[in-house]
Amino acid sequence: MSERLGLCIGEADTRHVSIVAERAPEVGEYAIVEYDGLRVLAVVEEVSRGSASLPERLLSAETVERIVRIEGAGEQYIRARLRLLGEAESLSMVKLPPPPGAPVYRADTETLRRIFSSGNIKLGTLLSHPEVEVYVDANRMVTRHLAVLAITGAGKSNTVSVLIDGLLRLGGMPVVFDMHSEYAGAEFSGEVRVIQPKLNPRYMLYSELRRLVNIDDKAYIQERYLREAHRHALSAGGSMIDEMLAYLEEVYSSQELSSAEKNSVSGVMNKLQDFRERYGEILDEHAPEMVELLAPGALNVVDLGEVDEDYADVIVSHLLRKLLLKRKRREVAPAFCVLEEAHILAPAYRSTLSKYWIDRIAREGRKFGVGLCLVSQRPKSLDPNSLSQANNAIIMRLVEPSDQRHVQQASERLSDELLAQLSSLNTGEAVVLGLMTRLPALVRIMKFSGKLAGGDPDVVAEWQQRLRREKRERESLKREVEDLYSGLE
Amino acid sequence: MLEKVYEELALKRQELRRRFAEWAERGQIERYASNWNSFVPEPLQEPCAGVDGSFNHCQYRSAVLYAVNACACAHLGGELREYPRAEVDLLPPAFAREILELRMARMELQCALDVHEDVELVMLDGSLHSALSAPRTWWRFIPAARAERLVELAEQGSGEAESDEERLLLEYIAYLQTLQRLLEHAGVEKLVFISKSSTDSTLLKGIPDQAVYEALSPAPGYSRPREKLLHHRFPVHEQLFRSLVFTTFYARLEPGRSVLRVELPREAGEAELRRLLGVLYSVCVEGYPYPLRKAHSRVVVTGRHMSMIAAAVGVTEKTGREVLG
C-alpha cells in the first residue's frame, strides 16, 4: 500500500474533495481515494497550510514570535483540494462522491504508468512522480493537432525537438517551418533535410499567383488577362514570368484592343513586374516543387531564418496548400507541420496567406493525416480559431494573464487550477493536455538528446573574442615597430 | 425594523458619548494614582497551565440538549499540552442554565486537577470569590431537613433529587466538593484566577475598578492588593471556604494592553505578587497569558457546534422558536 496522504473531510461532490493531509502533498501530485470498494484517481489542485494558533488577524511579528516560543511548532494543519479524475483502472467517471473519512493514498507507480506511459512518444516524466515516464499518443497528436505555448526561454524548442525526435523514431514525416534556423544544422535520430525556401512560379496555382500579383477578383478584366497569360506560360515552358510578360506585351501591341483594355493589360504587366521584384528572393524558375522534396523518416526543415516574414508567409501557405492537396490524393506521407512563431503566420487580428491554410488544415487535416503544431510565445496574438482546433496542448510557463485567458478560452480542457500553475512553472516544466494523453498532467519535459543549432548567442564571449583579437593585433604591431627601430639602431 | 431604536439613538448619541468620556475626565481618577505601582515584570519561566470552559445548549420542548467542555493547556517548556474534558447530554429544562454554569465550573476544576501535578501554577478563568459569593436563592425552597439529608447522601455519593431545586443543590454540592479536592490536592499556592473583565467597584461609585486602572495609565504595573473573605453559607465544607482569604489586584502585563483582575485564594505579599507577574509575563501574548487564551480557543461551543450536535443526534423536536421564522 502506498503512503497515506490524509483523509477526506467536508462535503465532496463527484469532481472535488477536500482532505486533511498528514504530510504536505505537492500540487499536481496524484492520489488514490478509496471508498465503496472503488479506487478513484485524483490530482492535488490546491494545498493550504496553517495554524489555528497563528491566524491571519495577528498583525505583530512580536506576537507571532511569542506564540511560537510558548507553543513550539504548534498544531499546524495541512489541507488539500483534490480533483477526482475517474476510477483508477478505467478512468470512467465517478458517480458517487467519496464520504468524509475516506482514506487518500499517494498514487502508486503502477497505476500511473498504466495511464501515462502508454503512448508511443516519450515526452518526459510526471513532475510530482519522477519515476513515471509520460508518453503521448503520436496518432492523436498528429491528427488532432498540437499547440506548444510558452514565454521565451521556457523550453519550447526543446519540447518540439523531443516530439520531432519521437516522430522520427516512428518513421514519421515532421516538417518544420524554421523561422530562426534552429533546426537546419540540428542533429536528430533521423536525417535532417533542409529545404530551401524557393518558389517556382510554375508550381503555383493560378489563384495563388493572382493573390501574390495582387489582382483583385473584382478587377475581372485584369484577372482575365492574367489568367490567359498564366495558361499560355504553363503550356509554353521556359521562364513563367518572362513568358507571361511576353504574352501580355503581345496582347498589348494588338491593334484590336481599345485604350481601356490596353490600360488593363499594362496594369497587369506592371503588377507582374512588381511581383517579380518583390518576391525575387524566393522565386526560382528552376526550383523543384517543395512538397516533392519532403521525405518520410526525415526531419524536413524549411529554413526561413533569413527570409522576411512576408516571404515566409508565401512559402508556408504554398507548402501547406500543396501538402494538404497531395495528402488528399495520398501522394505524400502523413505529415506533422511545426509552425514556429505561429502568431506571425496565423495572427489573431489580421489576414495572412498562411492563416487560411493553417485554418483549413486545422479543420481538415485530421481526415487526411496532416497535423499542425502551433508554436508560439504570444498566444494572445495567435488566431483563436486555429488555436481552438488544436486538441492537444503543451503549455509551459505563461506569465501574462491575457495570454493565459486566451489559451483557456481556446482550450476547454484547461481548468482554472491548471491555469493557475502556468505562471509558476520552471523551465522545462509543462502542463500537457488533450487527446494525446489520457489525463492532463504536469510534466517535466525530458532533455532533447540531439543537438539544436539555435539558442541564445553568447554575446559576451563574442565581445571578449574581439577585444582579444584587437589586443593581439596591437601587440603584433608594437613588436613590428620595435623590431623596425632596433634594426635602425 | 428598528426605526424606533435608531430614532432614540439619534436623540441620545451625543449624550451617550459624553457620559462615556466624562467619568474619566472629571479629574476624579487621579486620586487613585497612588494605588498603582508601575512595574515591568522580569520574565520568569515556570511550567504553568491555563484552564477555561464553555457550554452551550438548545432548549427543545421536552429537554435541553447541551454540550459542556473545559480544557487545561499546560506550557511545559516549549510545548503546549492539552487536558480536555467534555460532556454532551440532555437535561430537564428547569434551571438548565444554572446547572450548566455549575457543571462547566466543575469541569474546569476537574481539568485543573488533571494538570496540577505537571505545573507550578494553574491559571483559571474568572473569579473564585465571585463564584462562591453568587446568591443561591433557590436553596431556601428546600426544607432544611431535606437539604441536610441531601448533603449527607451527596457526601456518600448517592443523592437522588426529587425536585428541580434539589437537582440544582446536588450540582452545587458536586461543584463545591470538586473545589475542595482541588484546594486539597493542588494547594492554594498553585492557583490563580484571572478575569478579563470585572464589575467589582470599590473606588468610584458605579464604575468598575478595572475601568479606573485602565484609564489611569497605559504603563505595565499592578494595583494595591485587597483582601476579601467569604461570609456565605455553604452546604458542604463551609469551614474551609470561609477560611479562605482572597488577595485581589489589577495588573497590566504589557504597555497599552488590557488591565486584568488577578485573584489568589490566599494571602500574598508584594514580593510574591511581583514573582507571579513575572511568571504571567513570561507566557503572555498581547497582554494576556497565552495558556488561558489557548484554553479559551479550545473550548468555545458555538451555535454552529450545537446545530451540528443536534443534527448528529437527529433531533426532530421543536424549540418553539420556529414560529419566528
XYZ file of C-alpha atoms in Angstrom, chain B:
325
model
C -37.481 47.331 11.562
C -35.512 49.059 14.298
C -36.705 52.545 13.380
C -37.613 53.449 16.935
C -34.202 52.368 18.214
C -32.451 54.457 15.571
C -34.661 57.426 16.393
C -33.780 57.115 20.054
C -30.111 56.761 19.182
C -30.194 59.922 17.091
C -31.627 61.801 20.058
C -29.185 60.484 22.638
C -25.985 59.870 20.708
C -24.199 62.987 21.906
C -25.244 62.463 25.489
C -24.109 58.835 25.460
C -20.768 59.817 24.018
C -20.360 62.476 26.703
C -21.222 60.063 29.505
C -18.679 57.566 28.218
C -15.955 60.193 28.316
C -16.823 62.339 31.307
C -16.235 59.989 34.231
C -12.547 59.783 33.400
C -12.209 63.457 32.529
C -13.527 64.887 35.777
C -10.159 64.520 37.418
C -11.579 62.036 39.901
C -9.384 59.111 38.911
C -6.069 60.841 39.622
C -6.560 60.454 43.337
C -6.189 56.694 42.842
C -2.865 57.047 41.028
C -1.026 56.164 44.234
C -2.822 52.800 44.195
C -0.986 51.887 41.015
C 2.583 50.569 41.014
C 4.329 50.946 37.705
C 6.215 47.734 37.282
C 7.757 45.953 34.324
C 7.879 42.271 35.258
C 11.027 40.213 34.838
C 10.056 37.142 32.821
C 10.175 34.042 34.988
C 9.960 30.716 33.188
C 7.887 28.197 35.082
C 5.614 25.371 33.911
C 2.105 26.757 34.095
C -1.365 25.986 32.775
C -4.450 27.916 31.769
C -7.928 26.492 32.295
C -11.136 27.592 30.670
C -14.541 26.125 29.992
C -17.600 26.731 27.924
C -21.089 25.431 27.449
C -23.967 25.868 25.094
C -27.408 24.399 24.973
C -30.523 24.208 22.905
C -33.874 24.011 24.580
C -36.371 21.683 22.970
C -39.917 21.014 24.158
C -39.066 18.097 26.425
C -35.414 18.590 27.248
C -32.322 20.674 26.903
C -29.570 19.338 24.661
C -26.256 20.613 25.952
C -22.526 20.437 25.431
C -20.060 21.354 28.156
C -16.346 21.264 27.797
C -13.257 22.511 29.517
C -9.592 22.325 28.806
C -6.318 22.867 30.586
C -3.454 23.979 28.362
C -0.103 23.483 30.011
C 3.011 25.308 28.907
C 5.749 22.801 29.569
C 8.905 24.404 28.257
C 8.323 24.973 24.563
C 5.418 22.581 24.373
C 1.738 23.198 24.986
C -0.044 20.095 26.265
C -3.807 19.849 26.478
C -6.000 18.193 29.113
C -9.541 18.305 27.725
C -12.873 17.161 29.158
C -16.324 17.259 27.598
C -19.898 16.172 28.146
C -22.879 16.081 25.785
C -26.259 15.123 27.274
C -29.851 16.070 27.998
C -31.229 17.984 30.984
C -34.740 18.835 32.145
C -35.455 22.449 31.125
C -35.887 23.893 34.649
C -32.708 25.586 35.991
C -30.848 24.287 32.941
C -28.638 27.388 32.639
C -27.751 27.398 36.357
C -26.927 23.699 36.282
C -24.785 24.072 33.181
C -22.880 27.012 34.685
C -22.068 24.881 37.710
C -21.212 21.877 35.582
C -18.849 23.910 33.439
C -17.215 25.408 36.528
C -16.827 21.910 37.985
C -15.328 20.657 34.748
C -12.799 23.499 34.826
C -11.828 22.455 38.352
C -11.520 18.852 37.192
C -9.190 19.972 34.395
C -7.164 21.896 36.959
C -6.931 18.675 38.978
C -5.829 16.841 35.831
C -2.993 19.247 35.165
C -1.810 20.489 38.550
C 0.858 17.845 39.085
C 2.613 18.781 35.859
C 2.880 22.509 36.541
C 3.832 25.038 39.190
C 0.916 27.386 38.518
C -2.681 26.828 37.397
C -4.482 29.873 35.958
C -8.275 29.659 35.920
C -10.518 31.996 34.023
C -12.760 34.220 36.168
C -13.029 34.797 39.900
C -13.451 32.110 42.534
C -14.608 34.679 45.076
C -17.386 35.820 42.741
C -18.373 32.226 42.017
C -18.611 31.396 45.721
C -20.413 34.648 46.560
C -23.115 34.229 43.932
C -26.552 34.191 45.574
C -28.136 30.756 45.611
C -31.725 31.834 46.284
C -33.253 28.535 45.218
C -31.732 26.911 48.241
C -34.373 28.348 50.541
C -37.107 26.405 48.734
C -35.632 23.156 50.003
C -36.685 22.325 53.562
C -33.671 22.420 55.871
C -34.026 18.797 56.921
C -34.262 17.617 53.325
C -31.250 19.743 52.407
C -29.230 18.223 55.227
C -30.265 14.770 54.104
C -29.245 15.521 50.537
C -25.857 16.752 51.718
C -25.384 13.551 53.670
C -26.365 11.470 50.666
C -24.180 13.512 48.352
C -21.214 13.031 50.646
C -21.818 9.305 50.329
C -22.152 9.743 46.580
C -25.765 8.613 46.370
C -28.015 11.691 46.317
C -31.235 11.423 44.316
C -33.097 14.706 43.573
C -36.869 14.892 43.956
C -37.322 18.424 42.648
C -35.656 20.865 40.289
C -34.210 22.785 43.230
C -32.776 19.568 44.661
C -31.084 18.814 41.359
C -29.532 22.233 41.472
C -28.397 21.723 45.069
C -26.786 18.414 44.181
C -24.979 20.090 41.285
C -23.778 22.841 43.613
C -22.584 20.329 46.153
C -20.688 18.429 43.430
C -19.016 21.679 42.398
C -18.009 22.544 45.960
C -16.717 19.022 46.557
C -14.535 19.257 43.437
C -13.268 22.645 44.570
C -12.412 21.221 47.960
C -10.482 18.398 46.273
C -8.561 20.883 44.126
C -7.697 23.066 47.126
C -6.582 19.991 48.997
C -4.524 18.382 46.231
C -3.139 21.347 44.310
C -2.962 23.686 47.288
C -3.912 27.346 47.266
C -0.325 28.304 46.330
C -0.704 26.856 42.867
C -3.958 28.569 41.947
C -4.579 31.957 40.414
C -7.853 33.257 38.989
C -7.673 35.804 36.164
C -10.577 37.855 34.863
C -10.524 39.672 31.550
C -13.415 41.806 32.740
C -14.697 42.520 36.212
C -17.511 44.645 37.590
C -16.027 44.911 41.098
C -16.384 48.525 42.095
C -14.721 49.857 45.239
C -13.184 53.151 44.072
C -15.757 55.134 42.107
C -19.430 54.566 42.555
C -20.818 52.575 39.675
C -17.516 52.474 37.771
C -15.645 49.162 37.901
C -12.162 49.378 39.404
C -10.820 47.734 36.278
C -12.023 50.733 34.208
C -10.379 53.151 36.645
C -6.984 51.439 36.444
C -7.343 51.084 32.706
C -7.778 54.858 32.416
C -5.078 55.797 34.929
C -2.037 54.830 32.896
C -1.090 52.716 29.912
C 2.059 51.520 31.698
C 2.521 47.963 32.943
C 2.114 47.536 36.674
C -0.314 46.449 39.331
C -2.698 47.926 41.848
C -2.501 47.814 45.614
C -3.822 44.375 46.587
C -7.003 43.996 48.625
C -8.041 41.086 50.728
C -11.510 39.606 50.708
C -13.260 36.980 52.738
C -16.383 34.880 52.341
C -19.252 35.096 54.826
C -21.712 32.937 52.952
C -23.322 29.685 53.882
C -22.174 26.582 52.072
C -23.894 23.197 52.134
C -20.537 21.420 52.378
C -17.024 22.313 53.501
C -18.275 25.609 54.883
C -15.404 25.942 57.290
C -12.855 25.525 54.534
C -14.388 28.082 52.226
C -14.971 30.616 54.991
C -11.359 30.301 55.993
C -10.137 31.321 52.563
C -8.548 34.737 52.186
C -8.672 36.180 48.678
C -5.973 38.571 47.579
C -7.169 40.565 44.591
C -5.412 43.156 42.497
C -5.369 44.526 38.974
C -2.387 44.153 36.680
C -1.250 45.178 33.245
C 1.439 42.902 31.851
C 2.435 44.852 28.746
C 2.228 48.550 27.853
C -1.142 49.608 26.487
C -2.704 46.165 26.934
C -5.807 45.396 28.956
C -5.820 45.510 32.723
C -6.612 42.085 34.192
C -8.135 41.265 37.534
C -5.955 38.784 39.384
C -7.162 36.829 42.376
C -5.212 34.488 44.643
C -7.118 32.269 47.091
C -4.577 33.066 49.808
C -2.736 35.875 51.500
C 0.177 37.091 49.423
C 2.883 39.665 49.928
C 4.188 42.172 47.394
C 7.260 40.075 46.548
C 5.021 37.137 45.767
C 2.790 39.278 43.530
C 5.799 40.518 41.610
C 7.092 36.998 41.199
C 3.663 35.871 39.968
C 3.576 38.733 37.469
C 6.956 37.561 36.174
C 5.536 34.096 35.528
C 2.440 35.530 33.849
C 4.539 37.911 31.780
C 6.772 35.113 30.525
C 3.779 33.424 28.868
C 1.771 36.470 27.922
C 0.818 37.352 24.359
C -0.844 40.691 23.712
C -1.064 41.273 27.460
C -2.874 38.037 28.332
C -1.459 34.669 29.451
C -1.276 32.532 26.339
C -2.228 29.216 28.010
C -5.512 30.837 29.063
C -6.066 32.212 25.578
C -5.304 28.818 24.087
C -7.635 27.076 26.530
C -10.372 29.528 25.615
C -9.889 28.866 21.919
C -10.184 25.123 22.529
C -13.437 25.161 24.419
C -15.800 27.652 22.802
C -19.030 25.874 21.914
C -20.778 27.986 19.315
C -24.317 27.896 17.964
C -22.927 26.192 14.889
C -21.461 23.432 17.019
C -24.854 23.000 18.698
C -26.589 22.765 15.327
C -24.076 20.123 14.311
C -24.638 18.183 17.531
C -28.424 18.409 17.115
C -28.094 17.212 13.527
C -25.874 14.335 14.598
C -28.382 13.300 17.307
C -31.177 13.698 14.794
C -33.375 15.929 16.935
C -36.758 16.485 15.345
C -38.424 18.092 18.341
C -39.431 21.747 18.209
C -37.731 24.533 20.158
C -40.760 26.800 19.975
C -38.790 29.476 18.125
C -39.789 28.066 14.753
C -42.811 30.371 14.801
C -40.478 33.339 14.479
C -39.411 32.096 11.057
